[in-house]
Coordinates of C-alpha atoms and ligand atoms in Angstrom, one line a residue:
M82 CA -118.3 128.7 89.0
P83 CA -120.0 125.4 87.5
V84 CA -117.3 122.6 86.9
K85 CA -118.0 122.7 83.1
D86 CA -116.9 126.4 82.9
C87 CA -113.5 125.8 84.4
K88 CA -110.9 125.3 81.8
N89 CA -107.1 124.7 81.4
V90 CA -104.4 123.0 83.4
W91 CA -102.3 125.2 85.6
I92 CA -98.9 124.6 87.2
L93 CA -97.1 126.7 89.8
A94 CA -93.7 127.5 88.6
E95 CA -91.9 127.9 92.1
V96 CA -89.2 130.5 92.4
Q97 CA -86.8 129.7 95.3
H98 CA -84.4 132.5 96.5
G99 CA -84.9 134.3 93.1
K100 CA -84.2 131.2 91.0
L101 CA -86.7 129.2 89.1
S102 CA -87.0 125.9 90.8
P103 CA -86.4 122.6 88.6
T104 CA -89.8 121.5 89.8
A105 CA -91.3 124.0 87.4
Y106 CA -90.1 121.8 84.3
E107 CA -91.2 118.6 86.0
L108 CA -94.8 120.1 86.6
L109 CA -94.7 121.4 82.9
H110 CA -94.0 117.8 81.9
A111 CA -96.8 116.3 83.9
G112 CA -99.2 119.2 83.1
R113 CA -98.6 119.1 79.4
K114 CA -99.9 115.4 79.2
L115 CA -102.9 116.5 81.1
A116 CA -103.7 119.4 78.9
D117 CA -103.3 117.5 75.8
D118 CA -105.6 114.7 77.0
L119 CA -108.2 117.4 77.9
E120 CA -107.4 119.4 74.7
E121 CA -107.0 122.4 77.0
K122 CA -104.2 124.8 77.5
L123 CA -101.3 124.6 79.9
C124 CA -100.7 127.6 81.9
A125 CA -97.9 128.3 84.3
V126 CA -98.1 130.8 87.2
V127 CA -94.9 132.6 88.5
L128 CA -94.9 134.7 91.6
G129 CA -92.0 136.7 93.0
N130 CA -90.1 139.8 92.5
H131 CA -88.5 140.3 88.9
V132 CA -89.7 136.9 87.7
G133 CA -91.2 137.9 84.5
K134 CA -87.8 137.0 83.0
Y135 CA -88.8 133.3 83.4
A136 CA -91.9 133.5 81.2
R137 CA -90.1 132.7 77.9
D138 CA -88.3 129.9 79.3
L139 CA -91.6 128.4 80.7
I140 CA -93.2 128.8 77.4
E141 CA -90.3 127.1 75.7
H142 CA -90.7 124.2 78.0
G143 CA -94.4 123.7 77.2
A144 CA -96.6 126.5 78.8
D145 CA -99.2 128.0 76.4
V146 CA -99.8 131.0 78.8
V147 CA -97.8 132.4 81.6
Y148 CA -99.4 134.4 84.4
V149 CA -96.8 136.6 86.1
C150 CA -97.5 138.6 89.3
E151 CA -94.4 140.5 90.3
S152 CA -93.9 142.7 93.4
D153 CA -91.3 143.5 95.9
Q154 CA -93.9 142.2 98.4
L155 CA -93.4 138.7 96.8
E156 CA -89.6 138.8 97.2
N157 CA -89.6 136.2 99.9
Y158 CA -92.1 133.4 100.3
V159 CA -95.0 134.2 102.8
D160 CA -97.8 131.6 102.9
D161 CA -100.6 134.1 103.4
T162 CA -99.5 136.6 100.7
Y163 CA -98.7 134.0 98.0
A164 CA -102.0 132.1 98.8
K165 CA -104.0 135.3 98.4
V166 CA -102.4 136.2 95.0
L167 CA -102.9 132.5 93.9
T168 CA -106.5 132.5 95.1
D169 CA -107.2 135.7 93.2
L170 CA -105.7 134.3 90.0
V171 CA -107.8 131.1 90.3
Q172 CA -110.9 133.1 91.0
T173 CA -110.3 135.5 87.9
Y174 CA -109.5 132.8 85.5
H175 CA -111.2 129.6 86.8
P176 CA -108.6 126.8 85.8
N177 CA -109.8 123.3 85.7
K178 CA -106.7 121.6 87.3
L179 CA -103.8 123.2 89.5
L180 CA -100.5 121.4 90.1
I181 CA -98.1 122.7 92.8
P182 CA -94.8 121.3 93.7
A183 CA -94.8 119.3 96.9
T184 CA -91.8 121.3 98.3
N185 CA -91.8 122.7 101.7
C186 CA -93.4 126.0 100.4
G187 CA -95.5 124.2 97.9
R188 CA -97.1 122.0 100.6
A189 CA -98.0 124.9 102.6
L190 CA -99.2 127.0 99.8
S191 CA -101.3 124.4 98.2
A192 CA -103.1 123.6 101.5
K193 CA -103.9 127.3 102.2
T194 CA -105.0 128.0 98.6
A195 CA -107.2 124.9 98.6
V196 CA -109.0 126.2 101.8
F197 CA -109.3 129.8 100.4
V198 CA -110.7 128.6 97.1
G199 CA -113.0 125.9 98.8
T200 CA -111.7 123.0 96.7
G201 CA -110.0 119.6 97.1
L202 CA -106.4 119.0 97.3
T203 CA -104.5 115.7 96.9
A204 CA -101.2 116.2 98.7
D205 CA -97.8 114.6 97.8
A206 CA -98.9 112.7 94.7
T207 CA -96.6 110.7 92.7
Q208 CA -98.6 110.4 89.6
V209 CA -101.4 112.3 87.8
Q210 CA -103.6 111.4 85.0
I211 CA -106.9 112.4 83.3
N212 CA -109.7 109.8 83.5
K213 CA -110.9 109.9 79.9
A214 CA -114.5 109.1 80.6
D215 CA -115.1 112.2 82.7
G216 CA -112.1 114.4 82.5
Q217 CA -111.3 114.2 86.2
L218 CA -107.9 114.3 87.6
Y219 CA -106.8 111.0 89.1
A220 CA -103.9 111.8 91.6
T221 CA -102.1 108.7 93.0
R222 CA -100.1 108.9 96.4
P223 CA -98.7 106.4 98.9
T224 CA -101.0 106.2 101.9
F225 CA -101.2 104.3 105.4
G226 CA -97.6 104.7 105.8
G227 CA -96.8 103.5 102.2
N228 CA -98.8 100.3 102.5
L229 CA -101.3 101.3 100.0
M230 CA -101.3 103.4 96.8
A231 CA -104.6 105.6 96.7
T232 CA -106.0 107.3 93.7
I233 CA -107.8 110.4 94.9
T234 CA -110.4 112.5 93.0
C235 CA -112.3 115.7 93.6
A236 CA -115.5 115.3 91.7
K237 CA -117.6 118.4 92.7
T238 CA -115.2 121.5 92.9
R239 CA -112.7 123.2 90.7
P240 CA -109.8 123.5 90.3
E241 CA -108.8 120.0 91.3
M242 CA -105.6 120.5 93.1
C243 CA -102.6 118.3 93.6
S244 CA -99.2 118.9 95.0
L245 CA -96.8 116.8 93.1
R246 CA -93.7 115.3 94.7
P247 CA -90.4 116.6 93.2
M248 CA -88.6 114.3 90.7
A249 CA -91.7 112.1 90.4
Y250 CA -91.7 113.4 86.6
D251 CA -88.8 114.1 84.1
K252 CA -88.2 117.7 83.2
A253 CA -90.1 119.0 80.0
P254 CA -87.9 119.1 77.1
L255 CA -86.8 122.5 75.7
Q256 CA -88.5 123.5 72.5
K257 CA -86.5 126.7 71.3
G258 CA -88.8 129.4 69.8
R259 CA -92.0 128.0 70.9
K260 CA -94.7 130.7 71.2
G261 CA -97.0 131.6 74.0
E262 CA -98.9 134.3 75.8
I263 CA -97.8 136.2 78.8
V264 CA -100.3 137.8 81.1
K265 CA -99.2 140.3 83.9
F266 CA -101.4 140.1 87.0
P267 CA -101.2 143.1 89.3
F268 CA -100.2 142.7 93.0
T269 CA -102.8 144.8 95.0
K270 CA -101.5 145.8 98.4
G271 CA -104.9 146.0 100.2
K272 CA -106.1 142.7 98.8
H273 CA -103.0 140.6 98.7
A274 CA -100.8 141.8 101.6
S275 CA -100.6 139.8 104.7
L276 CA -100.1 140.6 108.5
A277 CA -97.4 137.9 108.5
K278 CA -93.9 139.3 107.6
F279 CA -90.8 137.8 106.3
L280 CA -88.0 138.4 108.6
E281 CA -85.0 136.0 107.8
F282 CA -84.1 132.8 105.9
I283 CA -81.9 130.5 108.1
K284 CA -80.2 127.8 106.0
S285 CA -79.8 124.4 107.6
K286 CA -76.4 123.7 109.0
E287 CA -76.7 120.0 108.0
E288 CA -73.5 118.5 106.3
G289 CA -73.5 118.2 102.5
L290 CA -75.5 119.0 99.6
D291 CA -79.3 118.6 99.0
L292 CA -80.4 115.4 97.4
S293 CA -82.4 117.2 94.7
E294 CA -79.2 119.2 93.5
V295 CA -76.9 116.5 92.7
T296 CA -76.2 113.8 90.0
V297 CA -74.5 111.4 92.4
I298 CA -75.9 110.0 95.5
V299 CA -74.1 107.8 98.1
A300 CA -76.7 106.2 100.3
G301 CA -76.3 104.2 103.5
G302 CA -78.5 101.7 105.0
R303 CA -78.7 99.6 108.2
G304 CA -75.4 97.9 107.2
V305 CA -73.6 101.2 107.9
G306 CA -74.0 100.1 111.6
K307 CA -73.5 103.4 113.5
K308 CA -74.0 107.2 113.1
E309 CA -70.3 107.8 112.7
G310 CA -70.2 105.4 109.7
F311 CA -72.0 108.2 107.6
H312 CA -68.8 110.2 107.6
L313 CA -67.2 107.8 105.3
L314 CA -70.2 108.1 103.0
H315 CA -69.8 111.8 103.3
Q316 CA -66.2 111.5 102.1
L317 CA -67.0 109.3 99.0
A318 CA -70.0 111.8 98.3
Q319 CA -67.8 114.8 98.6
R320 CA -65.0 113.1 96.3
L321 CA -67.7 112.5 93.6
G322 CA -69.5 115.9 94.0
G323 CA -72.5 114.2 95.3
A324 CA -74.8 114.0 98.3
V325 CA -75.5 111.5 101.0
G326 CA -79.0 109.8 101.3
A327 CA -80.2 106.9 103.4
S328 CA -82.7 104.0 103.7
R329 CA -85.2 104.0 106.5
G330 CA -83.0 101.8 108.8
P331 CA -80.6 104.5 109.6
V332 CA -83.3 107.1 110.0
D333 CA -85.3 104.9 112.4
S334 CA -82.0 104.4 114.4
G335 CA -81.5 108.3 114.7
W336 CA -78.2 108.0 112.7
I337 CA -79.3 110.5 110.1
D338 CA -82.2 113.0 109.6
Y339 CA -85.5 112.0 108.0
R340 CA -85.0 114.4 105.2
Y341 CA -82.3 112.1 103.8
Q342 CA -84.6 109.2 103.6
I343 CA -85.2 107.8 100.1
G344 CA -88.1 105.6 99.3
L345 CA -91.8 105.2 99.4
T346 CA -92.2 107.3 102.6
G347 CA -89.1 109.4 102.0
R348 CA -87.9 111.1 98.9
T349 CA -87.8 110.2 95.3
V350 CA -84.4 110.7 93.6
K351 CA -83.2 110.6 89.9
P352 CA -79.4 110.7 90.0
K353 CA -77.1 109.5 87.2
L354 CA -75.2 107.4 89.8
Y355 CA -76.7 105.8 93.0
I356 CA -74.2 104.0 95.3
A357 CA -76.1 102.0 97.9
C358 CA -73.9 100.9 100.8
G359 CA -75.3 98.4 103.2
I360 CA -78.7 98.6 101.8
S361 CA -80.7 95.3 101.3
G362 CA -83.0 96.7 98.5
Q363 CA -86.4 96.3 99.9
I364 CA -89.3 97.3 97.6
Q365 CA -90.2 100.5 99.7
H366 CA -86.6 101.6 99.4
M367 CA -86.2 100.8 95.7
A368 CA -89.6 102.8 94.9
G369 CA -87.5 105.9 95.4
V370 CA -84.5 105.1 93.2
S371 CA -86.1 103.5 90.2
G372 CA -85.3 106.6 88.2
A373 CA -81.6 106.3 88.9
D374 CA -79.4 105.8 85.7
V375 CA -76.8 103.4 87.2
I376 CA -77.1 101.6 90.6
V377 CA -73.9 100.3 92.3
A378 CA -74.6 98.1 95.4
I379 CA -72.0 97.3 97.9
N380 CA -73.2 94.6 100.3
K381 CA -71.7 91.7 102.3
D382 CA -74.5 89.5 101.3
P383 CA -74.4 88.2 97.7
N384 CA -78.0 87.2 98.1
A385 CA -79.3 90.6 99.1
P386 CA -82.1 91.6 96.8
I387 CA -80.2 94.6 95.6
M388 CA -77.4 92.6 94.3
K389 CA -79.8 91.4 91.5
M390 CA -81.4 95.0 90.8
A391 CA -78.0 96.9 90.8
H392 CA -76.1 97.5 87.5
Y393 CA -73.0 96.8 89.4
A394 CA -72.9 94.7 92.5
V395 CA -69.8 94.6 94.8
E396 CA -69.7 91.8 97.3
G397 CA -67.8 93.0 100.4
D398 CA -67.7 95.0 103.6
M399 CA -68.4 98.6 102.9
Y400 CA -65.8 99.7 105.4
E401 CA -63.2 97.9 103.2
V402 CA -64.8 98.7 99.8
I403 CA -65.3 102.4 100.3
P404 CA -61.7 103.2 101.5
A405 CA -60.5 101.3 98.4
M406 CA -62.6 103.3 96.2
L407 CA -61.5 106.6 97.8
E408 CA -57.9 105.5 97.4
A409 CA -58.5 104.6 93.7
L410 CA -60.2 108.0 93.2
S411 CA -57.3 109.9 94.7
Ligands
FAD227 C1 -95.0 101.2 104.8 C2 -93.5 101.0 104.8 C3 -92.9 102.2 104.2 C4 -91.5 102.1 104.1 N1 -90.8 103.2 103.5 C5 -89.5 103.1 103.4 C6 -88.8 104.1 102.7 O1 -89.3 105.2 102.3 N2 -87.5 103.9 102.5 C7 -86.8 102.8 103.0 O2 -85.6 102.7 102.7 N3 -87.4 101.9 103.7 C8 -88.8 102.0 103.8 N4 -89.5 101.1 104.5 C9 -88.7 99.9 105.2 C10 -88.1 98.9 104.3 O3 -89.2 97.8 104.2 C11 -86.9 98.2 104.8 O4 -87.1 97.8 106.1 C12 -85.7 99.2 104.7 O5 -85.5 99.7 103.4 C13 -84.4 98.3 105.1 O6 -83.4 99.2 105.1 P1 -81.8 98.6 104.9 O7 -81.8 98.1 103.6 O8 -81.1 99.7 105.3 O9 -81.8 97.6 106.1 P2 -81.7 96.0 106.0 O10 -82.8 95.4 105.3 O11 -81.5 95.5 107.4 O12 -80.4 95.6 105.2 C14 -79.0 95.9 105.7 C15 -78.0 95.4 104.6 O13 -76.7 95.8 104.9 C16 -75.8 94.8 104.5 N5 -74.7 94.9 105.4 C17 -74.6 94.8 106.7 N6 -73.3 95.1 107.0 C18 -72.7 95.5 106.0 C19 -71.5 96.0 105.7 N7 -70.6 96.2 106.7 N8 -71.0 96.2 104.3 C20 -71.8 96.0 103.5 N9 -73.2 95.5 103.6 C21 -73.5 95.4 104.9 C22 -76.7 93.5 104.9 O14 -76.3 92.4 104.2 C23 -78.1 93.8 104.4 O15 -78.3 93.4 103.2 C24 -90.8 101.1 104.6 C25 -91.5 99.9 105.2 C26 -92.8 100.0 105.3 C27 -93.5 98.8 105.8

């Protein structure tokens, strides 16, 4: 299909374990701006079993069209099946841009779909915009271990695909009563089914809540000093109904798993309250927390950079300050 004949901005509204993922609203926010700049429609794709119920909600958050493909074969995420359906949709309707959340499943799905379709993909972008001169998608992401920000384009093939980091964008606002079109897309067993089968989902046994699910994050840095020190952070996080995060220092030291790392080469978070314990506030860490509403820093060194960036700076040893906080809270 010639590039000029591909129209509209698509987003994949991911469904995880039967629930619409919050990334759907973030992608609608990012996609709405792209679609408006191009004067094209914003379309959402939702795949799964009994997922048509989400179509209205997606329209009320900015989608003009929602493509729904429902089947018991899509009940659980399987790369191959999902990529075949998404490829079929792309080859039927010829979108111009396609955004997919850079979640675990989204990263796999975007790569496989890009290969099936034969187009380019910018993985794990943190920002997307339209170059007004030629309508191309400019997707920006950290590269070379976070030392550079690269803006990547895909000039010759469509759709220009991009997986977008969760929490890189705010959620699109609700516009009650907004109207749009719902298009049902059939699941075709012969064409879409895969040899791969879903057997079982095994939830991680790691302590605590996921960083994307909470409004309070208690993060530890190299100042925590030892693996066991994170138990204290877990206690505070639990008391506040939040989750534990970390800077790169403790991850590199093996005190906590990489999936808790916040920053340029870790995750981007947007909590209401971010309590940084024994974190100096280097730019690569702060890049992941700039969306936090309130930052509290607990640090022994009053001259640590974070003490100037935080809304509230507590000078002291975290092993004295956190127990005092726990006591006050109880
Ligand atoms: C390309 C690249 C990408 C990177 N990506 C990331 C990233 O994604 N995320 C990230 O976090 N970093 C990242 N980094 C590393 C970053 O530059 C810093 O090295 C790192 O953030 C420092 O971690 P920290 O603040 O925990 O440790 P430090 O800088 O060592 O700071 C420890 C702090 O703890 C304080 N302290 C010590 N003991 C106590 C105590 N008992 N109580 C209270 N305070 C105490 C100290 O005063 C100090 O301020 C990256 C670096 C590079 C080069």
